Coordinates of C-alpha atoms and ligand atoms in Angstrom, one line a residue:
M1 CA -5.5 -5.0 26.2
D2 CA -2.1 -6.8 26.7
L3 CA 0.9 -5.1 24.8
N4 CA 3.1 -7.9 25.5
L5 CA 3.9 -10.6 23.0
S6 CA 2.9 -14.2 24.1
A7 CA 5.6 -16.8 24.3
S8 CA 4.4 -18.1 20.8
E9 CA 4.6 -14.7 19.0
L10 CA 8.1 -14.0 20.5
K11 CA 9.1 -17.6 19.0
F12 CA 7.7 -16.4 15.8
R13 CA 9.4 -13.0 15.7
D14 CA 12.8 -14.6 16.5
E15 CA 12.5 -17.2 13.9
F16 CA 11.6 -14.7 11.3
R17 CA 14.3 -12.0 12.4
A18 CA 16.9 -14.8 12.1
W19 CA 15.8 -15.7 8.9
L20 CA 15.7 -12.1 7.4
K21 CA 19.4 -11.5 8.9
S22 CA 20.9 -14.4 7.0
N23 CA 18.7 -13.9 3.8
I24 CA 18.4 -10.4 2.9
P25 CA 20.5 -10.3 -0.3
S26 CA 23.7 -8.5 0.1
D27 CA 23.2 -6.3 -3.2
W28 CA 19.9 -5.0 -1.9
E29 CA 21.4 -1.4 -1.1
K30 CA 22.6 -1.2 -4.7
H31 CA 19.0 -2.0 -6.0
R32 CA 17.1 0.2 -3.5
N33 CA 17.9 3.4 -5.4
Q34 CA 18.1 1.9 -8.6
D35 CA 16.7 4.1 -11.4
E36 CA 15.8 1.3 -13.8
M37 CA 12.5 0.4 -12.5
L38 CA 12.0 -2.9 -14.4
D39 CA 15.4 -4.0 -13.2
K40 CA 14.5 -3.3 -9.6
F41 CA 11.1 -4.7 -10.2
E42 CA 12.7 -8.2 -11.1
F43 CA 15.0 -8.0 -8.0
L44 CA 12.0 -7.6 -5.7
R45 CA 10.1 -10.5 -7.6
A46 CA 13.1 -12.8 -7.2
W47 CA 13.1 -11.7 -3.4
Q48 CA 9.5 -12.7 -3.1
K49 CA 10.1 -16.1 -4.8
K50 CA 12.8 -16.8 -2.5
M51 CA 10.4 -15.7 0.5
Y52 CA 7.6 -17.8 -0.8
E53 CA 9.9 -20.9 -1.0
A54 CA 11.0 -20.4 2.7
G55 CA 7.1 -20.1 3.8
W56 CA 7.3 -16.4 4.4
V57 CA 4.6 -15.0 2.1
G58 CA 1.1 -14.9 2.7
I59 CA 1.6 -15.1 6.3
A60 CA -2.2 -14.5 7.1
W61 CA -3.5 -16.3 4.3
P62 CA -5.3 -19.7 5.1
K63 CA -3.0 -22.8 4.7
E64 CA -5.4 -24.2 2.2
Y65 CA -4.6 -21.6 -0.1
G66 CA -0.9 -21.7 0.3
G67 CA -0.7 -19.2 3.1
R68 CA 0.7 -19.7 6.5
G69 CA -2.3 -19.4 8.5
A70 CA -0.9 -17.0 10.9
T71 CA -2.7 -14.8 13.4
V72 CA -3.3 -11.1 12.9
M73 CA -0.8 -10.3 15.4
E74 CA 1.7 -12.6 13.7
Q75 CA 1.0 -10.7 10.5
V76 CA 1.9 -7.3 12.4
I77 CA 5.0 -8.9 13.8
F78 CA 5.8 -9.9 10.2
T79 CA 5.3 -6.4 8.9
E80 CA 7.4 -4.9 11.9
E81 CA 10.3 -7.1 11.3
M82 CA 10.3 -6.5 7.5
A83 CA 10.4 -2.7 8.4
R84 CA 13.0 -3.0 11.2
A85 CA 15.3 -4.9 8.9
G86 CA 14.9 -2.5 6.2
A87 CA 14.3 -5.7 4.1
P88 CA 13.1 -5.4 0.4
N89 CA 9.4 -5.1 -0.3
L90 CA 7.5 -7.8 -1.7
A91 CA 6.8 -7.4 -5.5
N92 CA 3.5 -8.2 -5.6
V93 CA 2.1 -6.0 -2.9
L94 CA -1.3 -5.5 -4.4
G95 CA -1.8 -9.0 -5.2
L96 CA -1.1 -10.1 -1.7
S97 CA -2.6 -7.5 0.4
L98 CA -5.8 -6.5 -1.4
I99 CA -6.6 -8.7 -4.6
G100 CA -5.9 -12.2 -3.1
P101 CA -7.7 -11.7 0.1
T102 CA -10.6 -10.6 -2.1
I103 CA -10.6 -13.6 -4.3
I104 CA -10.3 -15.7 -1.2
A105 CA -13.5 -14.0 0.0
Y106 CA -15.5 -14.0 -3.2
G107 CA -14.0 -16.5 -5.7
T108 CA -15.1 -19.7 -7.0
D109 CA -13.2 -22.9 -6.3
T110 CA -11.7 -22.6 -9.9
Q111 CA -10.7 -19.1 -9.6
K112 CA -8.9 -19.6 -6.2
K113 CA -6.9 -22.6 -7.8
R114 CA -6.2 -20.6 -10.8
Y115 CA -4.8 -17.4 -9.4
L116 CA -4.0 -17.7 -5.8
A117 CA -0.8 -19.7 -5.7
K118 CA 1.0 -17.4 -8.6
I119 CA 0.3 -14.5 -6.5
L120 CA 2.1 -15.9 -3.7
S121 CA 5.0 -16.9 -5.9
A122 CA 5.1 -13.6 -7.8
D123 CA 4.8 -15.5 -11.0
E124 CA 1.8 -13.2 -11.7
I125 CA 1.7 -9.5 -10.7
W126 CA -1.7 -7.8 -10.1
C127 CA -2.7 -4.2 -10.1
Q128 CA -6.0 -2.5 -9.0
G129 CA -8.1 -0.7 -11.5
F130 CA -10.9 1.1 -9.5
S131 CA -10.1 4.9 -10.1
E132 CA -11.1 6.7 -13.1
P133 CA -11.0 10.4 -14.3
N134 CA -14.5 11.0 -12.9
A135 CA -14.5 8.5 -10.3
G136 CA -12.1 8.6 -7.2
S137 CA -13.6 9.7 -4.2
D138 CA -16.8 9.1 -5.6
L139 CA -16.1 5.6 -6.7
A140 CA -19.7 4.6 -7.6
N141 CA -19.3 6.9 -10.3
V142 CA -17.4 4.2 -12.2
R143 CA -18.0 4.3 -16.2
T144 CA -15.9 1.6 -17.7
D145 CA -18.3 -0.4 -19.8
A146 CA -18.5 -4.1 -19.7
R147 CA -21.0 -5.5 -22.0
L148 CA -21.9 -9.2 -22.3
D149 CA -21.4 -10.6 -25.9
G150 CA -22.1 -14.5 -25.8
D151 CA -19.7 -15.8 -23.1
H152 CA -17.5 -12.9 -23.1
Y153 CA -17.4 -9.4 -21.9
I154 CA -16.5 -6.5 -24.0
V155 CA -14.5 -3.9 -22.0
N156 CA -14.2 -0.3 -23.1
G157 CA -13.0 2.7 -20.9
Q158 CA -10.1 4.3 -19.0
K159 CA -8.7 3.7 -15.5
V160 CA -6.0 5.9 -13.7
W161 CA -3.6 6.1 -11.0
N162 CA -2.9 2.3 -11.3
S163 CA 0.1 1.4 -9.2
Y164 CA 2.2 -1.2 -10.6
G165 CA 0.1 -1.1 -13.8
W166 CA 3.3 -1.3 -15.9
A167 CA 4.4 -4.4 -14.2
A168 CA 1.0 -6.0 -13.9
D169 CA 0.0 -9.4 -15.5
W170 CA -3.7 -9.3 -14.0
C171 CA -5.8 -6.3 -13.3
A172 CA -8.9 -6.3 -10.8
L173 CA -11.1 -4.0 -12.7
L174 CA -14.3 -2.4 -11.5
T175 CA -16.5 -2.0 -14.5
R176 CA -20.2 -0.9 -15.3
S177 CA -21.8 -4.2 -16.7
D178 CA -25.6 -2.7 -16.7
P179 CA -25.4 0.6 -18.8
S180 CA -28.9 1.5 -17.4
S181 CA -27.6 1.6 -13.6
A182 CA -26.4 4.2 -11.6
K183 CA -24.1 4.5 -8.6
H184 CA -23.7 1.3 -6.5
H185 CA -25.9 -0.8 -8.7
G186 CA -24.9 -2.6 -11.9
L187 CA -21.2 -2.9 -11.3
S188 CA -19.2 -5.9 -11.8
Y189 CA -15.8 -6.9 -10.7
I190 CA -14.0 -8.4 -13.2
L191 CA -10.4 -10.0 -13.2
V192 CA -8.5 -9.0 -16.7
D193 CA -5.5 -10.3 -18.4
M194 CA -3.4 -7.4 -19.1
K195 CA -2.0 -9.2 -22.2
S196 CA -5.4 -9.2 -23.8
P197 CA -5.5 -7.3 -27.1
G198 CA -6.7 -3.8 -26.6
V199 CA -5.3 -3.0 -23.2
E200 CA -2.9 -0.2 -23.3
V201 CA -0.8 1.1 -20.5
R202 CA 0.5 4.4 -20.3
P203 CA 2.9 5.3 -17.3
L204 CA 2.3 8.6 -15.4
R205 CA 5.4 10.4 -14.1
Q206 CA 5.0 11.6 -10.6
M207 CA 6.9 14.5 -8.7
T208 CA 9.2 12.0 -7.2
G209 CA 10.5 11.4 -10.7
E210 CA 9.3 7.6 -10.6
S211 CA 6.5 6.4 -12.6
E212 CA 4.8 4.1 -9.8
F213 CA 1.3 4.4 -11.4
C214 CA -0.2 4.6 -14.8
E215 CA -3.4 5.1 -16.8
I216 CA -4.9 2.0 -18.5
F217 CA -7.1 2.1 -21.5
F218 CA -9.4 -0.4 -22.7
H219 CA -10.6 -0.8 -26.2
D220 CA -12.9 -3.3 -27.1
V221 CA -11.0 -6.0 -24.6
R222 CA -12.7 -9.5 -24.6
V223 CA -12.6 -10.9 -21.0
A224 CA -14.4 -14.2 -20.6
A225 CA -17.7 -14.0 -18.4
E226 CA -16.1 -16.7 -16.1
N227 CA -13.7 -14.0 -14.9
V228 CA -16.1 -12.0 -12.9
L229 CA -15.6 -12.2 -9.1
G230 CA -18.6 -12.5 -7.1
K231 CA -21.9 -12.0 -8.7
V232 CA -22.5 -10.1 -11.7
G233 CA -23.9 -6.5 -10.9
E234 CA -22.8 -7.0 -7.3
G235 CA -19.2 -5.7 -7.8
W236 CA -19.7 -2.9 -5.4
N237 CA -19.6 -5.2 -2.4
V238 CA -16.6 -7.2 -3.8
A239 CA -14.8 -3.5 -4.2
M240 CA -15.6 -2.7 -0.7
G241 CA -14.0 -5.9 0.7
T242 CA -11.0 -5.1 -1.4
L243 CA -10.8 -1.4 0.0
A244 CA -11.4 -2.5 3.6
H245 CA -8.2 -4.5 3.2
E246 CA -6.4 -1.6 1.7
R247 CA -6.9 0.6 4.5
A248 CA -6.3 -1.8 7.0
T249 CA -3.1 -2.9 5.8
L250 CA -1.6 0.2 4.2
G251 CA -0.3 1.5 7.4
A252 CA 1.1 -1.4 8.9
G253 CA 4.7 -1.5 9.8
V254 CA 4.7 2.2 8.8
Q255 CA 5.4 3.5 12.6
I256 CA 8.8 1.5 12.3
V257 CA 9.7 3.0 9.3
I258 CA 9.0 6.6 10.3
K259 CA 10.4 5.8 13.9
R260 CA 13.6 4.7 12.0
Q261 CA 13.8 7.6 10.0
F262 CA 13.0 9.9 12.9
D263 CA 16.1 8.4 15.1
R264 CA 18.1 9.2 11.8
L265 CA 16.9 12.9 11.8
V266 CA 17.6 13.2 15.6
E267 CA 21.1 12.1 14.9
L268 CA 21.4 14.6 12.0
A269 CA 20.2 17.2 14.6
H270 CA 23.4 16.7 16.5
K271 CA 25.7 17.4 13.2
T272 CA 23.7 20.0 11.2
M273 CA 24.0 23.7 11.6
R274 CA 21.0 25.9 11.5
N275 CA 20.9 29.5 11.9
G276 CA 24.5 29.6 13.2
K277 CA 24.1 26.7 15.8
L278 CA 23.6 23.0 16.1
A279 CA 19.8 22.1 15.0
A280 CA 19.8 20.2 18.2
E281 CA 20.1 23.5 20.0
D282 CA 17.5 25.3 18.2
P283 CA 14.4 25.9 20.2
V284 CA 11.8 25.4 17.2
I285 CA 13.3 22.3 16.2
R286 CA 13.7 21.1 19.6
Q287 CA 9.9 21.5 20.2
K288 CA 8.8 20.1 16.7
L289 CA 11.0 16.8 17.3
G290 CA 9.6 16.5 20.7
Q291 CA 6.0 16.5 19.4
C292 CA 7.1 14.4 16.6
F293 CA 8.2 11.9 19.0
T294 CA 4.8 11.9 21.0
D295 CA 2.8 11.7 17.7
I296 CA 4.8 8.6 16.7
E297 CA 4.2 6.9 20.0
I298 CA 0.3 7.7 19.8
M299 CA 0.5 6.0 16.1
R300 CA 2.0 2.8 17.8
L301 CA -0.8 2.8 20.5
N302 CA -3.6 3.5 18.1
Q303 CA -2.3 0.8 16.0
M304 CA -2.2 -1.9 18.9
R305 CA -5.8 -0.8 19.7
A306 CA -7.0 -1.5 15.8
I307 CA -5.1 -4.9 16.1
S308 CA -7.0 -5.6 19.3
R309 CA -10.4 -4.8 17.6
I310 CA -9.5 -7.1 14.6
N311 CA -8.5 -9.8 17.2
Q312 CA -11.8 -9.3 19.2
K313 CA -14.4 -9.0 16.3
G314 CA -12.4 -10.5 13.2
V315 CA -12.7 -7.3 11.0
P316 CA -11.1 -3.8 10.9
G317 CA -13.6 -1.2 12.5
P318 CA -13.6 2.5 12.2
E319 CA -10.0 2.5 13.8
S320 CA -8.6 1.8 10.3
S321 CA -9.9 5.2 9.2
I322 CA -8.5 6.9 12.3
L323 CA -4.9 5.3 11.7
K324 CA -5.1 6.3 7.9
V325 CA -5.9 9.8 8.8
F326 CA -3.3 10.1 11.6
W327 CA -0.3 8.2 10.0
T328 CA -0.6 9.9 6.7
E329 CA -0.6 13.4 8.0
L330 CA 1.8 12.6 10.8
N331 CA 4.2 11.7 8.1
Q332 CA 3.6 14.9 6.2
R333 CA 4.2 17.0 9.2
F334 CA 7.3 14.7 10.1
Q335 CA 8.8 15.3 6.5
Q336 CA 8.3 18.9 6.8
I337 CA 10.4 18.9 9.9
A338 CA 13.1 17.1 8.3
T339 CA 13.1 19.7 5.2
E340 CA 13.4 22.5 8.0
L341 CA 15.9 21.0 9.7
L342 CA 18.2 19.9 6.8
G343 CA 17.7 23.3 5.2
P344 CA 19.0 23.4 1.7
Y345 CA 20.4 19.9 1.9
A346 CA 16.7 18.6 2.0
T347 CA 16.2 19.6 -1.4
L348 CA 19.2 17.7 -2.8
S349 CA 18.3 14.2 -4.6
K350 CA 19.9 10.9 -5.2
G351 CA 23.3 11.2 -7.1
D352 CA 24.0 14.7 -5.8
P353 CA 27.5 14.5 -4.3
Y354 CA 26.2 17.0 -1.3
A355 CA 23.1 15.0 -0.7
I356 CA 22.5 13.5 2.8
D357 CA 21.5 9.7 2.7
D358 CA 21.7 9.7 -0.8
G359 CA 18.7 12.1 -1.3
Q360 CA 16.4 9.9 0.5
W361 CA 14.8 13.1 2.5
A362 CA 14.1 14.8 -0.9
Y363 CA 12.1 11.5 -2.1
T364 CA 10.2 10.9 1.3
F365 CA 9.1 14.5 1.4
L366 CA 7.7 14.4 -2.0
R367 CA 6.3 10.8 -1.7
A368 CA 4.4 11.6 1.6
R369 CA 2.0 13.8 -0.5
G370 CA 0.3 10.7 -1.9
N371 CA -0.3 9.2 1.2
T372 CA -3.1 11.4 2.3
I373 CA -4.8 10.6 -1.3
E374 CA -4.2 7.0 -2.0
A375 CA -6.6 4.5 -0.5
G376 CA -9.1 7.1 0.4
T377 CA -8.3 10.8 0.9
S378 CA -8.2 12.4 4.3
E379 CA -11.5 14.2 3.8
V380 CA -13.0 10.8 2.9
Q381 CA -11.7 9.1 5.9
R382 CA -13.1 12.0 8.1
N383 CA -16.4 11.8 6.4
I384 CA -16.4 7.8 7.2
L385 CA -15.7 8.6 11.0
G386 CA -18.3 11.5 11.0
H387 CA -20.9 9.2 9.5
M388 CA -19.9 5.8 11.3
V389 CA -18.9 6.8 14.3
L390 CA -20.4 10.1 15.2
G391 CA -23.8 9.3 13.5
L392 CA -23.7 12.8 11.1
P393 CA -25.5 12.5 7.8
K394 CA -23.7 11.0 4.8
S395 CA -21.7 13.8 3.0
Y396 CA -23.4 12.7 -0.3
Ligands
FAD401 C1 0.1 7.1 -4.8 C2 -1.2 6.7 -5.2 C3 -1.6 5.5 -5.7 C4 -2.8 5.1 -6.1 N1 -3.0 3.8 -6.6 C5 -4.0 3.4 -7.1 C6 -4.4 2.1 -7.6 O1 -3.4 1.3 -7.6 N2 -5.6 1.8 -8.3 C7 -6.5 2.7 -8.2 O2 -7.8 2.4 -8.7 N3 -6.4 4.1 -7.7 C8 -5.3 4.5 -7.0 N4 -5.0 5.7 -6.5 C9 -5.9 6.9 -6.7 C10 -6.8 7.2 -5.3 O3 -7.7 6.1 -4.9 C11 -7.5 8.4 -5.8 O4 -6.6 9.3 -6.2 C12 -8.5 8.8 -4.6 O5 -9.3 7.9 -4.3 C13 -8.8 10.2 -5.0 O6 -9.6 10.2 -5.9 P1 -9.2 11.4 -7.0 O7 -8.1 11.5 -7.1 O8 -10.2 11.2 -8.1 O9 -9.8 12.8 -6.2 P2 -11.4 13.4 -6.1 O10 -12.3 12.3 -5.5 O11 -11.6 14.0 -7.5 O12 -11.0 14.6 -4.8 C14 -10.5 15.6 -5.0 C15 -10.3 16.4 -3.7 O13 -11.9 16.5 -3.1 C16 -12.1 16.0 -1.9 N5 -13.2 15.4 -2.0 C17 -13.9 14.6 -2.8 N6 -15.1 14.3 -2.3 C18 -15.4 14.9 -1.2 C19 -16.5 14.9 0.0 N7 -17.4 14.0 -0.1 N8 -16.1 15.5 0.9 C20 -15.1 16.2 1.2 N9 -14.0 16.4 0.3 C21 -14.0 15.6 -0.8 C22 -10.9 15.1 -2.0 O14 -10.5 14.7 -0.5 C23 -9.8 15.6 -2.6 O15 -9.0 16.3 -1.8 C24 -3.8 6.1 -6.1 C25 -3.5 7.4 -5.8 C26 -2.3 7.7 -5.2 C27 -1.9 9.1 -5.0

């Protein structure tokens, strides 16, 4: 495995780094911690549009669908450079990383023409409607009902934990289209216009104070039968395509984000008093920081291993589950160390005059709890490794 960038990868990196340097909006810092979610979202949408017009959105998407046709390594460089520059994130995160690639893999030509360009330009925002109150880890338990009525499906049911549901124009909805079926059979993956009559979105408030996700209720919603993605009754396979992208992409660039935060924490250790002396001199804190530094390096090398596998075999392997467990649990350990080091200051949130870094430590500590749940819990990832890698019997 060669960890050095090739000449063309270096050229790609330098070009993108220079573009970011001169194009990140000067008022980004003002918007970063903005409370008004919709205003912030419109700012991020405008940023995605600007990047799209400059050719920097859909890096790994094929050129025929408006992407850049970049290699997996270039996609990683792209994500790392975004994280390194502290650039605003792209508004249509689920459309770009999960749903667009699923439409590319399973969509008809008409569907590709209809949806893909607007995902790239952020003209249409997408959310993912998979989880239900009784179908999370056990996703095959989906109950949302899609009944064929002429050339339409009538959809009834409830989804939950849908990130960006409040901003979405479209939802990638996993439904049960055959009421007599059970588990993985009889499911269909349907593209639903969120402005359809009968769609009701209720934001959920998280412990961070934000409402990143929602509940979505469907009351007799009519959806054209042509909006089924892939084959009717085979939605499970289509959904698995979406989840493979989710697990493989969620952690990309995260090691840079954690490393930047870690460097900042080390700086703070030189200035913060703990138990009557500088935190940097406290033997327990020093041990924990040393271990954390080691873990961040392990995460970086594991990510390179996963990329190397995708380069050789074209698809993510079980490495994506190793990475998911490792980075999400590392992030929680790291946030815990930050909390110990900063003491009472770690609990101060945005707007408090004494908060360090405008309260970002309280926010990142709380937000890290969701990392081990979203895109499949740590227990589910360990089950995948137990079954797929170690050959243990399936958990259920
Ligand atoms: C921040 C965030 C964003 C999300 N965004 C979306 C989204 O956009 N769209 C969407 O559809 N969903 C989304 N989700 C939902 C997420 O996919 C589910 O929360 C997750 O799959 C777990 O399902 P659950 O919450 O129903 O928990 P459960 O499945 O009820 O699990 C409860 C506990 O039991 C454990 N458990 C369950 N089964 C097993 C087993 N077989 N062996 C061992 N332990 C087990 C779990 O690990 C967990 O600790 C999001 C979640 C979060 C936290």
